[in-house]
GROMACS .gro file of C-alpha atoms in nm:
model
  254
    1GLU     CA    1  -3.579   1.294   3.253
    2MET     CA    2  -3.720   1.566   3.017
    3PHE     CA    3  -3.455   1.471   2.746
    4TYR     CA    4  -3.528   1.079   2.748
    5THR     CA    5  -3.897   1.126   2.799
    6GLU     CA    6  -3.892   1.326   2.466
    7LEU     CA    7  -3.672   1.078   2.313
    8VAL     CA    8  -3.919   0.808   2.385
    9ASN     CA    9  -4.216   1.008   2.276
   10GLN     CA   10  -4.055   1.069   1.932
   11LYS     CA   11  -4.091   0.697   1.855
   12LYS     CA   12  -3.783   0.685   1.660
   13PHE     CA   13  -3.641   0.421   1.880
   14ARG     CA   14  -3.795   0.127   2.065
   15PRO     CA   15  -3.739   0.231   2.433
   16GLN     CA   16  -3.560  -0.081   2.498
   17GLU     CA   17  -3.324  -0.032   2.217
   18ILE     CA   18  -3.184   0.259   2.399
   19ILE     CA   19  -2.903   0.151   2.623
   20VAL     CA   20  -2.802   0.405   2.889
   21ILE     CA   21  -2.516   0.401   3.146
   22LEU     CA   22  -2.434   0.705   3.369
   23GLY     CA   23  -2.146   0.934   3.383
   24ASN     CA   24  -1.970   1.115   3.663
   25HIS     CA   25  -2.173   1.428   3.601
   26GLU     CA   26  -2.501   1.229   3.683
   27PHE     CA   27  -2.384   1.219   4.029
   28TRP     CA   28  -2.368   1.615   4.059
   29ASN     CA   29  -2.752   1.652   3.989
   30LEU     CA   30  -2.925   1.520   4.303
   31ASP     CA   31  -3.298   1.488   4.323
   32ALA     CA   32  -3.394   1.684   4.633
   33LYS     CA   33  -3.540   1.363   4.793
   34ALA     CA   34  -3.239   1.159   4.739
   35ASP     CA   35  -2.951   1.078   4.989
   36SER     CA   36  -2.625   1.205   4.879
   37ASN     CA   37  -2.456   0.860   4.813
   38ALA     CA   38  -2.365   0.653   4.507
   39LYS     CA   39  -2.613   0.388   4.566
   40SER     CA   40  -2.921   0.623   4.572
   41ILE     CA   41  -2.820   0.800   4.259
   42ILE     CA   42  -2.792   0.480   4.084
   43ASP     CA   43  -3.117   0.374   4.203
   44LEU     CA   44  -3.278   0.698   4.125
   45TYR     CA   45  -3.181   0.663   3.757
   46ARG     CA   46  -3.290   0.301   3.749
   47ASN     CA   47  -3.630   0.392   3.867
   48LEU     CA   48  -3.650   0.661   3.584
   49PHE     CA   49  -3.535   0.454   3.308
   50ASN     CA   50  -3.757   0.142   3.404
   51LYS     CA   51  -4.056   0.389   3.390
   52LEU     CA   52  -3.960   0.473   3.038
   53GLY     CA   53  -3.879   0.120   2.930
   54ILE     CA   54  -3.515   0.230   2.862
   55THR     CA   55  -3.243  -0.030   2.893
   56TYR     CA   56  -3.023   0.066   3.200
   57LEU     CA   57  -2.694  -0.092   3.274
   58GLN     CA   58  -2.491  -0.049   3.587
   59ASN     CA   59  -2.276  -0.349   3.654
   60ASP     CA   60  -2.522  -0.560   3.448
   61LEU     CA   61  -2.477  -0.800   3.163
   62LEU     CA   62  -2.715  -0.733   2.859
   63LEU     CA   63  -2.797  -1.036   2.622
   64MET     CA   64  -2.952  -0.995   2.303
   65LYS     CA   65  -3.111  -1.327   2.158
   66GLU     CA   66  -3.303  -1.404   1.856
   67GLN     CA   67  -3.672  -1.456   1.921
   68ASN     CA   68  -3.872  -1.647   1.636
   69ASN     CA   69  -3.606  -1.576   1.386
   70LEU     CA   70  -3.647  -1.207   1.453
   71PHE     CA   71  -3.325  -1.021   1.535
   72ARG     CA   72  -3.480  -0.740   1.770
   73LEU     CA   73  -3.363  -0.606   2.101
   74ASN     CA   74  -3.554  -0.773   2.366
   75PRO     CA   75  -3.291  -0.732   2.649
   76GLU     CA   76  -3.220  -0.998   2.895
   77ILE     CA   77  -3.055  -0.844   3.185
   78ILE     CA   78  -2.815  -1.038   3.415
   79SER     CA   79  -2.741  -0.845   3.735
   80LYS     CA   80  -2.424  -0.833   3.921
   81GLU     CA   81  -2.569  -1.025   4.198
   82GLN     CA   82  -2.675  -1.298   3.959
   83LEU     CA   83  -2.344  -1.311   3.798
   84ALA     CA   84  -2.157  -1.336   4.133
   85LYS     CA   85  -2.331  -1.668   4.193
   86MET     CA   86  -2.258  -1.811   3.850
   87SER     CA   87  -2.012  -2.065   3.753
   88ASN     CA   88  -1.812  -2.025   3.424
   89LYS     CA   89  -2.007  -2.292   3.287
   90GLU     CA   90  -2.326  -2.138   3.369
   91ILE     CA   91  -2.221  -1.788   3.218
   92GLN     CA   92  -2.119  -1.985   2.906
   93ASP     CA   93  -2.469  -2.141   2.872
   94ILE     CA   94  -2.663  -1.810   2.930
   95THR     CA   95  -2.450  -1.622   2.659
   96LEU     CA   96  -2.408  -1.891   2.412
   97GLU     CA   97  -2.680  -1.780   2.187
   98SER     CA   98  -2.662  -1.404   2.255
   99LYS     CA   99  -2.586  -1.216   1.942
  100VAL     CA  100  -2.491  -0.908   2.110
  101THR     CA  101  -2.362  -0.906   2.472
  102ILE     CA  102  -2.281  -0.606   2.657
  103LEU     CA  103  -2.136  -0.547   3.004
  104GLY     CA  104  -2.216  -0.184   3.091
  105GLY     CA  105  -2.152   0.041   3.386
  106ILE     CA  106  -1.975   0.370   3.486
  107GLY     CA  107  -1.654   0.187   3.552
  108PHE     CA  108  -1.546   0.458   3.779
  109SER     CA  109  -1.174   0.574   3.834
  110GLY     CA  110  -0.996   0.383   4.105
  111TYR     CA  111  -0.691   0.287   3.878
  112ASN     CA  112  -0.646   0.655   3.771
  113PRO     CA  113  -0.380   0.791   4.006
  114ASP     CA  114  -0.483   1.144   3.933
  115PHE     CA  115  -0.823   1.201   3.800
  116ASN     CA  116  -1.042   1.042   4.053
  117ALA     CA  117  -1.293   1.108   4.321
  118ASN     CA  118  -1.001   1.305   4.509
  119LYS     CA  119  -1.053   1.569   4.228
  120LEU     CA  120  -1.440   1.571   4.294
  121ILE     CA  121  -1.522   1.446   3.955
  122TYR     CA  122  -1.838   1.287   4.141
  123ALA     CA  123  -1.883   1.614   4.339
  124TYR     CA  124  -1.950   1.520   4.709
  125THR     CA  125  -2.154   1.202   4.632
  126ILE     CA  126  -1.813   0.998   4.613
  127PRO     CA  127  -1.599   1.214   4.824
  128THR     CA  128  -1.299   0.969   4.877
  129PHE     CA  129  -1.062   0.776   4.665
  130ASP     CA  130  -1.119   0.460   4.882
  131GLU     CA  131  -1.507   0.470   4.794
  132ASP     CA  132  -1.402   0.522   4.418
  133LYS     CA  133  -1.176   0.224   4.432
  134GLN     CA  134  -1.440   0.009   4.595
  135LEU     CA  135  -1.706   0.102   4.342
  136THR     CA  136  -1.434   0.038   4.059
  137ASP     CA  137  -1.342  -0.307   4.197
  138GLU     CA  138  -1.710  -0.401   4.176
  139PHE     CA  139  -1.717  -0.341   3.816
  140PHE     CA  140  -1.350  -0.470   3.756
  141ASN     CA  141  -1.440  -0.810   3.938
  142ILE     CA  142  -1.733  -0.863   3.703
  143TYR     CA  143  -1.521  -0.788   3.406
  144LYS     CA  144  -1.262  -1.041   3.525
  145LYS     CA  145  -1.504  -1.303   3.575
  146LEU     CA  146  -1.646  -1.268   3.233
  147LYS     CA  147  -1.310  -1.252   3.072
  148ASN     CA  148  -1.225  -1.571   3.240
  149ALA     CA  149  -1.557  -1.738   3.142
  150ILE     CA  150  -1.621  -1.613   2.777
  151PRO     CA  151  -1.299  -1.474   2.657
  152ASP     CA  152  -1.370  -1.581   2.297
  153LYS     CA  153  -1.741  -1.456   2.291
  154ASN     CA  154  -1.826  -1.126   2.099
  155VAL     CA  155  -1.862  -0.881   2.384
  156LEU     CA  156  -1.898  -0.513   2.422
  157ILE     CA  157  -1.763  -0.343   2.725
  158LEU     CA  158  -1.966  -0.018   2.757
  159THR     CA  159  -1.833   0.224   3.019
  160HIS     CA  160  -1.805   0.586   3.090
  161THR     CA  161  -1.455   0.603   3.197
  162PRO     CA  162  -1.180   0.456   2.984
  163LYS     CA  163  -1.042   0.117   3.068
  164GLN     CA  164  -0.723   0.236   3.220
  165ASP     CA  165  -0.925   0.419   3.487
  166TRP     CA  166  -1.087   0.082   3.604
  167SER     CA  167  -0.868  -0.192   3.515
  168ASN     CA  168  -0.494  -0.277   3.527
  169ASP     CA  169  -0.567  -0.597   3.328
  170ASN     CA  170  -0.473  -0.649   2.953
  171TYR     CA  171  -0.735  -0.581   2.688
  172ASN     CA  172  -0.933  -0.879   2.549
  173PRO     CA  173  -0.850  -0.853   2.166
  174ASN     CA  174  -1.177  -1.016   2.100
  175TRP     CA  175  -1.381  -0.764   2.268
  176ILE     CA  176  -1.479  -0.406   2.171
  177TYR     CA  177  -1.438  -0.129   2.419
  178ILE     CA  178  -1.648   0.192   2.416
  179ASN     CA  179  -1.609   0.487   2.668
  180GLY     CA  180  -1.670   0.857   2.685
  181HIS     CA  181  -1.543   1.089   2.986
  182THR     CA  182  -1.230   1.220   2.838
  183HIS     CA  183  -1.398   1.470   2.585
  184ILE     CA  184  -1.105   1.361   2.353
  185ASN     CA  185  -1.199   1.156   2.052
  186ASN     CA  186  -0.995   0.854   2.014
  187TYR     CA  187  -1.026   0.538   1.803
  188ASN     CA  188  -0.789   0.248   1.823
  189LYS     CA  189  -0.812  -0.097   1.638
  190ASP     CA  190  -0.523  -0.329   1.605
  191ASN     CA  191  -0.433  -0.699   1.696
  192ASP     CA  192  -0.445  -0.617   2.078
  193LYS     CA  193  -0.750  -0.420   2.114
  194THR     CA  194  -1.029  -0.233   1.973
  195VAL     CA  195  -1.147   0.092   2.150
  196TYR     CA  196  -1.412   0.331   2.035
  197ALA     CA  197  -1.416   0.674   2.207
  198ASP     CA  198  -1.459   0.881   1.900
  199ASN     CA  199  -1.810   1.013   1.924
  200GLN     CA  200  -1.772   1.234   2.221
  201LEU     CA  201  -1.918   1.589   2.202
  202GLY     CA  202  -1.657   1.751   2.398
  203TYR     CA  203  -1.715   2.093   2.561
  204PHE     CA  204  -1.791   2.307   2.258
  205ASN     CA  205  -1.924   2.078   1.973
  206GLU     CA  206  -2.281   2.147   1.890
  207ASP     CA  207  -2.292   1.897   1.616
  208VAL     CA  208  -2.456   1.560   1.739
  209CYS     CA  209  -2.440   1.235   1.513
  210LEU     CA  210  -2.489   0.871   1.555
  211LYS     CA  211  -2.217   0.645   1.454
  212ARG     CA  212  -2.208   0.290   1.383
  213ILE     CA  213  -1.949   0.029   1.473
  214ASP     CA  214  -1.813  -0.286   1.317
  215PHE     CA  215  -1.934  -0.567   1.523
  216SER     CA  216  -2.016  -0.928   1.443
  217THR     CA  217  -2.350  -1.075   1.568
  218LYS     CA  218  -2.271  -1.428   1.481
  219CYS     CA  219  -2.270  -1.694   1.749
  220ASN     CA  220  -2.159  -2.065   1.750
  221ILE     CA  221  -2.402  -2.286   1.937
  222PHE     CA  222  -2.119  -2.569   1.943
  223GLN     CA  223  -1.865  -2.349   2.062
  224TYR     CA  224  -1.809  -2.522   2.395
  225TYR     CA  225  -1.842  -2.884   2.259
  226GLN     CA  226  -1.525  -3.074   2.338
  227ASP     CA  227  -1.321  -3.208   2.030
  228GLY     CA  228  -1.494  -3.541   1.938
  229ILE     CA  229  -1.791  -3.700   1.720
  230TYR     CA  230  -2.151  -3.592   1.805
  231GLU     CA  231  -2.485  -3.703   1.666
  232ILE     CA  232  -2.722  -3.402   1.589
  233ASP     CA  233  -3.049  -3.384   1.412
  234ALA     CA  234  -3.116  -3.180   1.111
  235GLU     CA  235  -3.275  -2.890   1.293
  236LYS     CA  236  -2.975  -2.831   1.504
  237TYR     CA  237  -2.750  -2.878   1.207
  238LYS     CA  238  -2.951  -2.581   1.031
  239GLU     CA  239  -2.961  -2.373   1.337
  240PHE     CA  240  -2.584  -2.404   1.369
  241TYR     CA  241  -2.540  -2.249   1.026
  242TYR     CA  242  -2.817  -1.984   1.052
  243LYS     CA  243  -2.661  -1.823   1.367
  244LEU     CA  244  -2.341  -1.805   1.175
  245GLY     CA  245  -2.522  -1.599   0.918
  246TYR     CA  246  -2.613  -1.885   0.661
  247ARG     CA  247  -2.924  -2.007   0.564
  248ILE     CA  248  -2.907  -2.359   0.415
  249GLU     CA  249  -3.158  -2.630   0.323
  250CYS     CA  250  -3.087  -2.983   0.479
  251ASN     CA  251  -3.216  -3.304   0.331
  252ILE     CA  252  -3.088  -3.517   0.601
  253GLU     CA  253  -3.373  -3.720   0.748
  254GLU     CA  254  -3.452  -3.676   1.117
   0.00000   0.00000   0.00000
C-alpha cells in the first residue's frame, strides 16, 4: 500500500495507466482482518487498487479503445463473470476496436507437477494442490474461450506464473505472453510464440528499469466481415484506415 500510494502521488503515471496483477507472495502478507483464503486476499487488493485508481486484473480482460481520437488508457474491464456469459460473437464485438487487449491474472500453478501449492508457494492461503488446480482452471478456461473467439486479435497475456504452469495448450503465435515468478530472465520470439520474462529483478538485483515491448496497436474494424461486397460511407472508410495507422483524405461523397 505504501509503495503504490507513493507511486500514484509522484504523478509520473496516470493511476489507470498502471496495470497490476498479484504474485504468489501477495498471499503471504495477510491483512490482520482478512480471512486466510484466496478470495479474501484477491478482494483485499482489489479494494486497495480501486481506492488508488490503479487498474487491477485478476481473471479480467482489459480493453483500451480510442476516445475522440486520443489514444489514452481509459480502461474498460470485462470480468470473468461477464466473459463466461458471452458468445464468441459478443467477445469479437466488444474487442473489435480495442487497440490494446490484455488478459491478466496470477495464472496459478496447477499444471506444474513440482512447484505448486504443495510446496507452499502461496503459504497457507492456498494449502492444497486441488485448490491450486481449481484456481488455475478458472484462468485457463477464460484463456481458452478468448483463444477460440479472437485468435487473430492482438492480445497480451499478463500472468505472474509462466504459461506452462497454468496451461497445457499450445501458444497462440499472434499473442504476446508476459510473466515473472521464476526470477530467471528469459525472452523468446519465433514463429510459434512470443514470451517476455526478461525484466525480473531476481533475488539480488538492485537495479530497477522499465522496458518496452514491440506490440502493434492497430485494429481492423472490418476484421469479421465475411468475404463479399459491402457499401460503406466515407467516414467508415477513413476510420478503417485511421485505425490501421494511416490518415487519409477522402473525396467520396456521402
